[in-house]
JSON list of C-alpha atoms in Angstrom, two decimals:
[
{"chain": "A", "resi": 1, "resn": "GLN", "atom": "CA", "xyz": [146.59, 103.46, 27.19]},
{"chain": "A", "resi": 2, "resn": "ARG", "atom": "CA", "xyz": [147.67, 106.80, 25.80]},
{"chain": "A", "resi": 3, "resn": "ASP", "atom": "CA", "xyz": [145.77, 108.19, 22.85]},
{"chain": "A", "resi": 4, "resn": "GLY", "atom": "CA", "xyz": [147.85, 108.90, 19.82]},
{"chain": "A", "resi": 5, "resn": "PRO", "atom": "CA", "xyz": [148.25, 108.09, 16.15]},
{"chain": "A", "resi": 6, "resn": "PRO", "atom": "CA", "xyz": [146.98, 104.66, 15.12]},
{"chain": "A", "resi": 7, "resn": "ALA", "atom": "CA", "xyz": [149.67, 102.02, 15.33]},
{"chain": "A", "resi": 8, "resn": "GLU", "atom": "CA", "xyz": [149.48, 101.43, 11.59]},
{"chain": "A", "resi": 9, "resn": "LEU", "atom": "CA", "xyz": [150.42, 105.06, 10.96]},
{"chain": "A", "resi": 10, "resn": "ALA", "atom": "CA", "xyz": [153.01, 105.48, 13.70]},
{"chain": "A", "resi": 11, "resn": "GLN", "atom": "CA", "xyz": [156.15, 105.19, 11.64]},
{"chain": "A", "resi": 12, "resn": "THR", "atom": "CA", "xyz": [159.36, 107.15, 11.99]},
{"chain": "A", "resi": 13, "resn": "GLY", "atom": "CA", "xyz": [159.71, 107.73, 8.25]},
{"chain": "A", "resi": 14, "resn": "ARG", "atom": "CA", "xyz": [157.43, 109.77, 6.09]},
{"chain": "A", "resi": 15, "resn": "MET", "atom": "CA", "xyz": [154.48, 107.77, 4.84]},
{"chain": "A", "resi": 16, "resn": "THR", "atom": "CA", "xyz": [153.33, 108.27, 1.28]},
{"chain": "A", "resi": 17, "resn": "VAL", "atom": "CA", "xyz": [149.72, 109.10, 0.53]},
{"chain": "A", "resi": 18, "resn": "ALA", "atom": "CA", "xyz": [149.38, 105.81, -1.36]},
{"chain": "A", "resi": 19, "resn": "ASN", "atom": "CA", "xyz": [150.63, 103.77, 1.61]},
{"chain": "A", "resi": 20, "resn": "SER", "atom": "CA", "xyz": [148.35, 105.64, 3.99]},
{"chain": "A", "resi": 21, "resn": "ALA", "atom": "CA", "xyz": [145.33, 105.05, 1.74]},
{"chain": "A", "resi": 22, "resn": "SER", "atom": "CA", "xyz": [146.20, 101.36, 1.41]},
{"chain": "A", "resi": 23, "resn": "ILE", "atom": "CA", "xyz": [146.44, 100.96, 5.19]},
{"chain": "A", "resi": 24, "resn": "SER", "atom": "CA", "xyz": [143.14, 102.78, 5.72]},
{"chain": "A", "resi": 25, "resn": "ALA", "atom": "CA", "xyz": [141.41, 100.57, 3.16]},
{"chain": "A", "resi": 26, "resn": "ASP", "atom": "CA", "xyz": [142.80, 97.44, 4.79]},
{"chain": "A", "resi": 27, "resn": "ILE", "atom": "CA", "xyz": [141.66, 98.48, 8.27]},
{"chain": "A", "resi": 28, "resn": "ALA", "atom": "CA", "xyz": [138.23, 99.57, 7.03]},
{"chain": "A", "resi": 29, "resn": "GLY", "atom": "CA", "xyz": [137.86, 96.34, 5.07]},
{"chain": "A", "resi": 30, "resn": "ARG", "atom": "CA", "xyz": [138.24, 94.20, 8.17]},
{"chain": "A", "resi": 31, "resn": "TYR", "atom": "CA", "xyz": [135.58, 96.10, 10.13]},
{"chain": "A", "resi": 32, "resn": "ALA", "atom": "CA", "xyz": [133.23, 96.27, 7.15]},
{"chain": "A", "resi": 33, "resn": "GLN", "atom": "CA", "xyz": [133.54, 92.54, 6.41]},
{"chain": "A", "resi": 34, "resn": "ALA", "atom": "CA", "xyz": [132.87, 91.62, 10.03]},
{"chain": "A", "resi": 35, "resn": "LEU", "atom": "CA", "xyz": [129.76, 93.83, 10.15]},
{"chain": "A", "resi": 36, "resn": "PHE", "atom": "CA", "xyz": [128.52, 92.57, 6.79]},
{"chain": "A", "resi": 37, "resn": "ASP", "atom": "CA", "xyz": [128.89, 88.92, 7.79]},
{"chain": "A", "resi": 38, "resn": "LEU", "atom": "CA", "xyz": [127.00, 89.57, 11.02]},
{"chain": "A", "resi": 39, "resn": "VAL", "atom": "CA", "xyz": [124.14, 91.40, 9.30]},
{"chain": "A", "resi": 40, "resn": "LYS", "atom": "CA", "xyz": [123.96, 88.95, 6.39]},
{"chain": "A", "resi": 41, "resn": "ASP", "atom": "CA", "xyz": [123.36, 86.05, 8.76]},
{"chain": "A", "resi": 42, "resn": "SER", "atom": "CA", "xyz": [120.39, 87.89, 10.29]},
{"chain": "A", "resi": 43, "resn": "GLY", "atom": "CA", "xyz": [118.93, 88.97, 6.93]},
{"chain": "A", "resi": 44, "resn": "GLY", "atom": "CA", "xyz": [119.49, 92.68, 7.52]},
{"chain": "A", "resi": 45, "resn": "ILE", "atom": "CA", "xyz": [121.34, 93.65, 4.33]},
{"chain": "A", "resi": 46, "resn": "ASP", "atom": "CA", "xyz": [118.57, 95.91, 2.98]},
{"chain": "A", "resi": 47, "resn": "ALA", "atom": "CA", "xyz": [118.31, 97.83, 6.25]},
{"chain": "A", "resi": 48, "resn": "LEU", "atom": "CA", "xyz": [122.10, 98.15, 6.44]},
{"chain": "A", "resi": 49, "resn": "SER", "atom": "CA", "xyz": [122.18, 99.55, 2.90]},
{"chain": "A", "resi": 50, "resn": "VAL", "atom": "CA", "xyz": [119.76, 102.32, 3.83]},
{"chain": "A", "resi": 51, "resn": "GLN", "atom": "CA", "xyz": [121.69, 103.14, 7.00]},
{"chain": "A", "resi": 52, "resn": "ILE", "atom": "CA", "xyz": [125.05, 103.24, 5.23]},
{"chain": "A", "resi": 53, "resn": "ASP", "atom": "CA", "xyz": [123.63, 105.71, 2.72]},
{"chain": "A", "resi": 54, "resn": "GLU", "atom": "CA", "xyz": [122.43, 107.86, 5.66]},
{"chain": "A", "resi": 55, "resn": "LEU", "atom": "CA", "xyz": [125.88, 107.67, 7.25]},
{"chain": "A", "resi": 56, "resn": "ALA", "atom": "CA", "xyz": [127.52, 108.66, 3.95]},
{"chain": "A", "resi": 57, "resn": "ARG", "atom": "CA", "xyz": [125.21, 111.67, 3.59]},
{"chain": "A", "resi": 58, "resn": "ALA", "atom": "CA", "xyz": [125.95, 112.73, 7.15]},
{"chain": "A", "resi": 59, "resn": "TYR", "atom": "CA", "xyz": [129.69, 112.48, 6.50]},
{"chain": "A", "resi": 60, "resn": "ASP", "atom": "CA", "xyz": [129.46, 114.45, 3.23]},
{"chain": "A", "resi": 61, "resn": "ASP", "atom": "CA", "xyz": [127.20, 117.14, 4.71]},
{"chain": "A", "resi": 62, "resn": "SER", "atom": "CA", "xyz": [128.88, 117.68, 8.08]},
{"chain": "A", "resi": 63, "resn": "ALA", "atom": "CA", "xyz": [132.30, 119.30, 8.37]},
{"chain": "A", "resi": 64, "resn": "ASP", "atom": "CA", "xyz": [132.07, 118.68, 12.13]},
{"chain": "A", "resi": 65, "resn": "LEU", "atom": "CA", "xyz": [131.72, 114.93, 11.60]},
{"chain": "A", "resi": 66, "resn": "ARG", "atom": "CA", "xyz": [134.62, 114.86, 9.15]},
{"chain": "A", "resi": 67, "resn": "ASP", "atom": "CA", "xyz": [136.74, 116.82, 11.62]},
{"chain": "A", "resi": 68, "resn": "LEU", "atom": "CA", "xyz": [135.77, 114.44, 14.43]},
{"chain": "A", "resi": 69, "resn": "THR", "atom": "CA", "xyz": [137.12, 111.47, 12.51]},
{"chain": "A", "resi": 70, "resn": "VAL", "atom": "CA", "xyz": [140.58, 112.90, 11.84]},
{"chain": "A", "resi": 71, "resn": "SER", "atom": "CA", "xyz": [141.36, 115.62, 14.37]},
{"chain": "A", "resi": 72, "resn": "PRO", "atom": "CA", "xyz": [143.89, 114.67, 17.09]},
{"chain": "A", "resi": 73, "resn": "LEU", "atom": "CA", "xyz": [142.10, 117.14, 19.41]},
{"chain": "A", "resi": 74, "resn": "TYR", "atom": "CA", "xyz": [139.43, 114.51, 20.15]},
{"chain": "A", "resi": 75, "resn": "ASN", "atom": "CA", "xyz": [140.38, 111.55, 22.31]},
{"chain": "A", "resi": 76, "resn": "ARG", "atom": "CA", "xyz": [138.82, 108.13, 21.84]},
{"chain": "A", "resi": 77, "resn": "ASP", "atom": "CA", "xyz": [136.17, 108.67, 24.54]},
{"chain": "A", "resi": 78, "resn": "GLN", "atom": "CA", "xyz": [134.99, 111.88, 22.88]},
{"chain": "A", "resi": 79, "resn": "GLN", "atom": "CA", "xyz": [134.93, 110.22, 19.47]},
{"chain": "A", "resi": 80, "resn": "GLU", "atom": "CA", "xyz": [132.98, 107.25, 20.79]},
{"chain": "A", "resi": 81, "resn": "ALA", "atom": "CA", "xyz": [130.43, 109.42, 22.58]},
{"chain": "A", "resi": 82, "resn": "ALA", "atom": "CA", "xyz": [129.89, 111.60, 19.50]},
{"chain": "A", "resi": 83, "resn": "ILE", "atom": "CA", "xyz": [129.53, 108.71, 17.04]},
{"chain": "A", "resi": 84, "resn": "ALA", "atom": "CA", "xyz": [127.22, 106.87, 19.44]},
{"chain": "A", "resi": 85, "resn": "ALA", "atom": "CA", "xyz": [125.02, 109.97, 19.67]},
{"chain": "A", "resi": 86, "resn": "LEU", "atom": "CA", "xyz": [124.90, 110.20, 15.86]},
{"chain": "A", "resi": 87, "resn": "ALA", "atom": "CA", "xyz": [123.97, 106.51, 15.58]},
{"chain": "A", "resi": 88, "resn": "ALA", "atom": "CA", "xyz": [121.20, 106.93, 18.16]},
{"chain": "A", "resi": 89, "resn": "ARG", "atom": "CA", "xyz": [119.75, 110.00, 16.43]},
{"chain": "A", "resi": 90, "resn": "ALA", "atom": "CA", "xyz": [119.79, 108.23, 13.06]},
{"chain": "A", "resi": 91, "resn": "GLY", "atom": "CA", "xyz": [118.25, 105.06, 14.48]},
{"chain": "A", "resi": 92, "resn": "PHE", "atom": "CA", "xyz": [121.08, 102.82, 13.30]},
{"chain": "A", "resi": 93, "resn": "SER", "atom": "CA", "xyz": [120.91, 99.13, 14.08]},
{"chain": "A", "resi": 94, "resn": "PRO", "atom": "CA", "xyz": [122.80, 97.87, 17.14]},
{"chain": "A", "resi": 95, "resn": "GLU", "atom": "CA", "xyz": [125.24, 96.07, 14.82]},
{"chain": "A", "resi": 96, "resn": "LEU", "atom": "CA", "xyz": [126.17, 99.24, 12.91]},
{"chain": "A", "resi": 97, "resn": "ALA", "atom": "CA", "xyz": [126.16, 101.43, 16.02]},
{"chain": "A", "resi": 98, "resn": "ASN", "atom": "CA", "xyz": [128.43, 99.02, 17.89]},
{"chain": "A", "resi": 99, "resn": "THR", "atom": "CA", "xyz": [130.83, 98.82, 14.94]},
{"chain": "A", "resi": 100, "resn": "LEU", "atom": "CA", "xyz": [131.07, 102.61, 14.75]},
{"chain": "A", "resi": 101, "resn": "ARG", "atom": "CA", "xyz": [131.73, 102.77, 18.47]},
{"chain": "A", "resi": 102, "resn": "LEU", "atom": "CA", "xyz": [134.43, 100.13, 18.08]},
{"chain": "A", "resi": 103, "resn": "LEU", "atom": "CA", "xyz": [136.06, 102.13, 15.31]},
{"chain": "A", "resi": 104, "resn": "ALA", "atom": "CA", "xyz": [136.16, 105.13, 17.64]},
{"chain": "A", "resi": 105, "resn": "ARG", "atom": "CA", "xyz": [137.38, 103.14, 20.63]},
{"chain": "A", "resi": 106, "resn": "ASN", "atom": "CA", "xyz": [140.25, 101.73, 18.57]},
{"chain": "A", "resi": 107, "resn": "ARG", "atom": "CA", "xyz": [141.08, 105.13, 17.03]},
{"chain": "A", "resi": 108, "resn": "ARG", "atom": "CA", "xyz": [140.03, 103.99, 13.56]},
{"chain": "A", "resi": 109, "resn": "LEU", "atom": "CA", "xyz": [137.33, 106.56, 12.73]},
{"chain": "A", "resi": 110, "resn": "PHE", "atom": "CA", "xyz": [139.70, 108.11, 10.20]},
{"chain": "A", "resi": 111, "resn": "THR", "atom": "CA", "xyz": [138.86, 105.13, 7.94]},
{"chain": "A", "resi": 112, "resn": "LEU", "atom": "CA", "xyz": [135.13, 105.98, 7.83]},
{"chain": "A", "resi": 113, "resn": "PRO", "atom": "CA", "xyz": [135.03, 106.85, 4.08]},
{"chain": "A", "resi": 114, "resn": "GLN", "atom": "CA", "xyz": [136.76, 103.58, 3.19]},
{"chain": "A", "resi": 115, "resn": "PHE", "atom": "CA", "xyz": [134.51, 101.69, 5.63]},
{"chain": "A", "resi": 116, "resn": "ILE", "atom": "CA", "xyz": [131.41, 103.08, 3.87]},
{"chain": "A", "resi": 117, "resn": "ALA", "atom": "CA", "xyz": [132.81, 102.30, 0.42]},
{"chain": "A", "resi": 118, "resn": "LYS", "atom": "CA", "xyz": [133.73, 98.74, 1.38]},
{"chain": "A", "resi": 119, "resn": "LEU", "atom": "CA", "xyz": [130.28, 98.04, 2.85]},
{"chain": "A", "resi": 120, "resn": "ARG", "atom": "CA", "xyz": [128.58, 99.44, -0.24]},
{"chain": "A", "resi": 121, "resn": "GLY", "atom": "CA", "xyz": [130.69, 97.13, -2.37]},
{"chain": "A", "resi": 122, "resn": "LEU", "atom": "CA", "xyz": [129.86, 94.07, -0.26]},
{"chain": "A", "resi": 123, "resn": "ILE", "atom": "CA", "xyz": [126.15, 94.89, -0.32]},
{"chain": "A", "resi": 124, "resn": "ALA", "atom": "CA", "xyz": [126.20, 95.46, -4.09]},
{"chain": "A", "resi": 125, "resn": "ASP", "atom": "CA", "xyz": [127.96, 92.13, -4.67]},
{"chain": "A", "resi": 126, "resn": "ALA", "atom": "CA", "xyz": [125.41, 90.31, -2.51]},
{"chain": "A", "resi": 127, "resn": "ARG", "atom": "CA", "xyz": [122.58, 91.83, -4.54]},
{"chain": "A", "resi": 128, "resn": "GLY", "atom": "CA", "xyz": [124.22, 91.27, -7.92]},
{"chain": "A", "resi": 129, "resn": "GLU", "atom": "CA", "xyz": [124.54, 95.03, -8.35]},
{"chain": "A", "resi": 130, "resn": "VAL", "atom": "CA", "xyz": [127.42, 97.29, -9.25]},
{"chain": "A", "resi": 131, "resn": "THR", "atom": "CA", "xyz": [127.94, 100.54, -7.39]},
{"chain": "A", "resi": 132, "resn": "ALA", "atom": "CA", "xyz": [128.72, 103.74, -9.29]},
{"chain": "A", "resi": 133, "resn": "ASP", "atom": "CA", "xyz": [130.12, 106.67, -7.30]},
{"chain": "A", "resi": 134, "resn": "VAL", "atom": "CA", "xyz": [129.35, 109.89, -9.16]},
{"chain": "A", "resi": 135, "resn": "VAL", "atom": "CA", "xyz": [130.79, 113.31, -8.36]},
{"chain": "A", "resi": 136, "resn": "SER", "atom": "CA", "xyz": [129.35, 116.19, -10.38]},
{"chain": "A", "resi": 137, "resn": "ALA", "atom": "CA", "xyz": [129.80, 119.94, -10.48]},
{"chain": "A", "resi": 138, "resn": "GLN", "atom": "CA", "xyz": [126.05, 120.44, -10.00]},
{"chain": "A", "resi": 139, "resn": "GLU", "atom": "CA", "xyz": [123.38, 118.25, -8.46]},
{"chain": "A", "resi": 140, "resn": "LEU", "atom": "CA", "xyz": [122.04, 115.79, -11.01]},
{"chain": "A", "resi": 141, "resn": "THR", "atom": "CA", "xyz": [118.34, 115.82, -11.83]},
{"chain": "A", "resi": 142, "resn": "GLU", "atom": "CA", "xyz": [116.34, 112.62, -11.51]},
{"chain": "A", "resi": 143, "resn": "ASP", "atom": "CA", "xyz": [116.21, 112.40, -15.31]},
{"chain": "A", "resi": 144, "resn": "GLN", "atom": "CA", "xyz": [120.01, 112.70, -15.53]},
{"chain": "A", "resi": 145, "resn": "LYS", "atom": "CA", "xyz": [120.44, 110.05, -12.84]},
{"chain": "A", "resi": 146, "resn": "ASN", "atom": "CA", "xyz": [118.06, 107.69, -14.63]},
{"chain": "A", "resi": 147, "resn": "ARG", "atom": "CA", "xyz": [119.84, 108.18, -17.96]},
{"chain": "A", "resi": 148, "resn": "LEU", "atom": "CA", "xyz": [123.22, 107.61, -16.33]},
{"chain": "A", "resi": 149, "resn": "VAL", "atom": "CA", "xyz": [121.97, 104.44, -14.62]},
{"chain": "A", "resi": 150, "resn": "GLY", "atom": "CA", "xyz": [120.63, 103.22, -17.97]},
{"chain": "A", "resi": 151, "resn": "THR", "atom": "CA", "xyz": [123.96, 103.89, -19.71]},
{"chain": "A", "resi": 152, "resn": "LEU", "atom": "CA", "xyz": [125.95, 102.12, -16.99]},
{"chain": "A", "resi": 153, "resn": "HIS", "atom": "CA", "xyz": [123.49, 99.20, -16.96]},
{"chain": "A", "resi": 154, "resn": "ALA", "atom": "CA", "xyz": [123.99, 98.79, -20.70]},
{"chain": "A", "resi": 155, "resn": "LYS", "atom": "CA", "xyz": [127.75, 98.88, -20.17]},
{"chain": "A", "resi": 156, "resn": "THR", "atom": "CA", "xyz": [127.89, 96.36, -17.31]},
{"chain": "A", "resi": 157, "resn": "GLY", "atom": "CA", "xyz": [124.79, 94.22, -17.79]},
{"chain": "A", "resi": 158, "resn": "LYS", "atom": "CA", "xyz": [124.12, 94.62, -14.06]},
{"chain": "A", "resi": 159, "resn": "ASN", "atom": "CA", "xyz": [121.73, 96.62, -11.95]},
{"chain": "A", "resi": 160, "resn": "VAL", "atom": "CA", "xyz": [123.45, 99.87, -11.01]},
{"chain": "A", "resi": 161, "resn": "LYS", "atom": "CA", "xyz": [123.21, 101.66, -7.69]},
{"chain": "A", "resi": 162, "resn": "LEU", "atom": "CA", "xyz": [124.14, 105.31, -7.97]},
{"chain": "A", "resi": 163, "resn": "ASN", "atom": "CA", "xyz": [125.87, 107.18, -5.14]},
{"chain": "A", "resi": 164, "resn": "ALA", "atom": "CA", "xyz": [125.91, 110.82, -6.21]},
{"chain": "A", "resi": 165, "resn": "ARG", "atom": "CA", "xyz": [127.42, 113.89, -4.58]},
{"chain": "A", "resi": 166, "resn": "VAL", "atom": "CA", "xyz": [128.32, 117.44, -5.62]},
{"chain": "A", "resi": 167, "resn": "ASP", "atom": "CA", "xyz": [131.81, 118.93, -5.80]},
{"chain": "A", "resi": 168, "resn": "GLU", "atom": "CA", "xyz": [131.59, 122.52, -7.05]},
{"chain": "A", "resi": 169, "resn": "SER", "atom": "CA", "xyz": [135.37, 122.65, -7.57]},
{"chain": "A", "resi": 170, "resn": "LEU", "atom": "CA", "xyz": [134.93, 120.41, -10.63]},
{"chain": "A", "resi": 171, "resn": "ILE", "atom": "CA", "xyz": [133.78, 123.51, -12.57]},
{"chain": "A", "resi": 172, "resn": "GLY", "atom": "CA", "xyz": [131.71, 121.29, -14.87]},
{"chain": "A", "resi": 173, "resn": "GLY", "atom": "CA", "xyz": [131.13, 117.71, -15.94]},
{"chain": "A", "resi": 174, "resn": "MET", "atom": "CA", "xyz": [131.37, 114.70, -13.67]},
{"chain": "A", "resi": 175, "resn": "ILE", "atom": "CA", "xyz": [133.57, 111.89, -12.41]},
{"chain": "A", "resi": 176, "resn": "VAL", "atom": "CA", "xyz": [132.14, 108.38, -12.38]},
{"chain": "A", "resi": 177, "resn": "LYS", "atom": "CA", "xyz": [133.86, 105.56, -10.52]},
{"chain": "A", "resi": 178, "resn": "LEU", "atom": "CA", "xyz": [132.50, 102.17, -11.52]},
{"chain": "A", "resi": 179, "resn": "GLY", "atom": "CA", "xyz": [134.26, 99.53, -9.48]},
{"chain": "A", "resi": 180, "resn": "SER", "atom": "CA", "xyz": [137.96, 100.04, -10.21]},
{"chain": "A", "resi": 181, "resn": "GLN", "atom": "CA", "xyz": [137.25, 102.00, -13.41]},
{"chain": "A", "resi": 182, "resn": "MET", "atom": "CA", "xyz": [137.36, 105.80, -13.34]},
{"chain": "A", "resi": 183, "resn": "ILE", "atom": "CA", "xyz": [135.53, 107.82, -16.01]},
{"chain": "A", "resi": 184, "resn": "ASP", "atom": "CA", "xyz": [136.51, 111.49, -15.75]},
{"chain": "A", "resi": 185, "resn": "SER", "atom": "CA", "xyz": [134.63, 113.95, -17.95]},
{"chain": "A", "resi": 186, "resn": "SER", "atom": "CA", "xyz": [135.16, 116.97, -15.72]},
{"chain": "A", "resi": 187, "resn": "ILE", "atom": "CA", "xyz": [136.37, 120.32, -17.05]},
{"chain": "A", "resi": 188, "resn": "ARG", "atom": "CA", "xyz": [138.96, 120.39, -14.26]},
{"chain": "A", "resi": 189, "resn": "SER", "atom": "CA", "xyz": [140.42, 117.14, -15.59]},
{"chain": "A", "resi": 190, "resn": "LYS", "atom": "CA", "xyz": [140.49, 118.49, -19.15]},
{"chain": "A", "resi": 191, "resn": "LEU", "atom": "CA", "xyz": [142.25, 121.67, -17.96]},
{"chain": "A", "resi": 192, "resn": "ALA", "atom": "CA", "xyz": [144.80, 119.59, -16.07]},
{"chain": "A", "resi": 193, "resn": "SER", "atom": "CA", "xyz": [145.44, 117.50, -19.19]},
{"chain": "A", "resi": 194, "resn": "LEU", "atom": "CA", "xyz": [145.85, 120.66, -21.26]},
{"chain": "A", "resi": 195, "resn": "GLN", "atom": "CA", "xyz": [148.30, 122.09, -18.73]},
{"chain": "A", "resi": 196, "resn": "ASN", "atom": "CA", "xyz": [150.37, 118.90, -18.93]},
{"chain": "A", "resi": 197, "resn": "VAL", "atom": "CA", "xyz": [150.48, 119.20, -22.73]},
{"chain": "A", "resi": 198, "resn": "LEU", "atom": "CA", "xyz": [151.56, 122.82, -22.51]},
{"chain": "A", "resi": 199, "resn": "LYS", "atom": "CA", "xyz": [154.36, 121.91, -20.09]},
{"chain": "A", "resi": 200, "resn": "GLU", "atom": "CA", "xyz": [155.63, 119.29, -22.53]},
{"chain": "A", "resi": 201, "resn": "VAL", "atom": "CA", "xyz": [155.88, 121.71, -25.46]},
{"chain": "A", "resi": 202, "resn": "ARG", "atom": "CA", "xyz": [157.69, 124.43, -23.56]}
]
């Protein structure tokens, strides 16, 4: 079988970003649910949580890994070999390693961010937690993280798991995604809002 764009994306018309994101989330959701169900039955949710966090850090920290997942220059065999090597180095469980290899074999590695997000959501639900994805202009201190967790706990009444990363392009402030709710306090967002106001008064 010839390598090429995933069947879900092989359309003659131009696909909107929203449609593409929806398809990626749907594909990732199926793989994540299957892995979660398998691990849940064997009592390995805690171990999977740790490994998913390691995978997320690797994805955020490695431009090579991000390129591997989306570049058409890599065929499925190369993708599978590379992701299998990463899983072996990280000591991932056979269940997670096999799922990552399956994603590569089926040319679905481009959904890795959505796959990670879906698994985190499933794990949080199973634990009675809520996951907060935080993007800040600078790395948060432990005190800032603890205060943020406390604020979100008071807001939701649930235990909060924080997934934090840095995006220097924010200029300042942070973006917090709590479930489907987005809380944007970044300077970049405020500047964008100001620019929209200025356009309206011209």
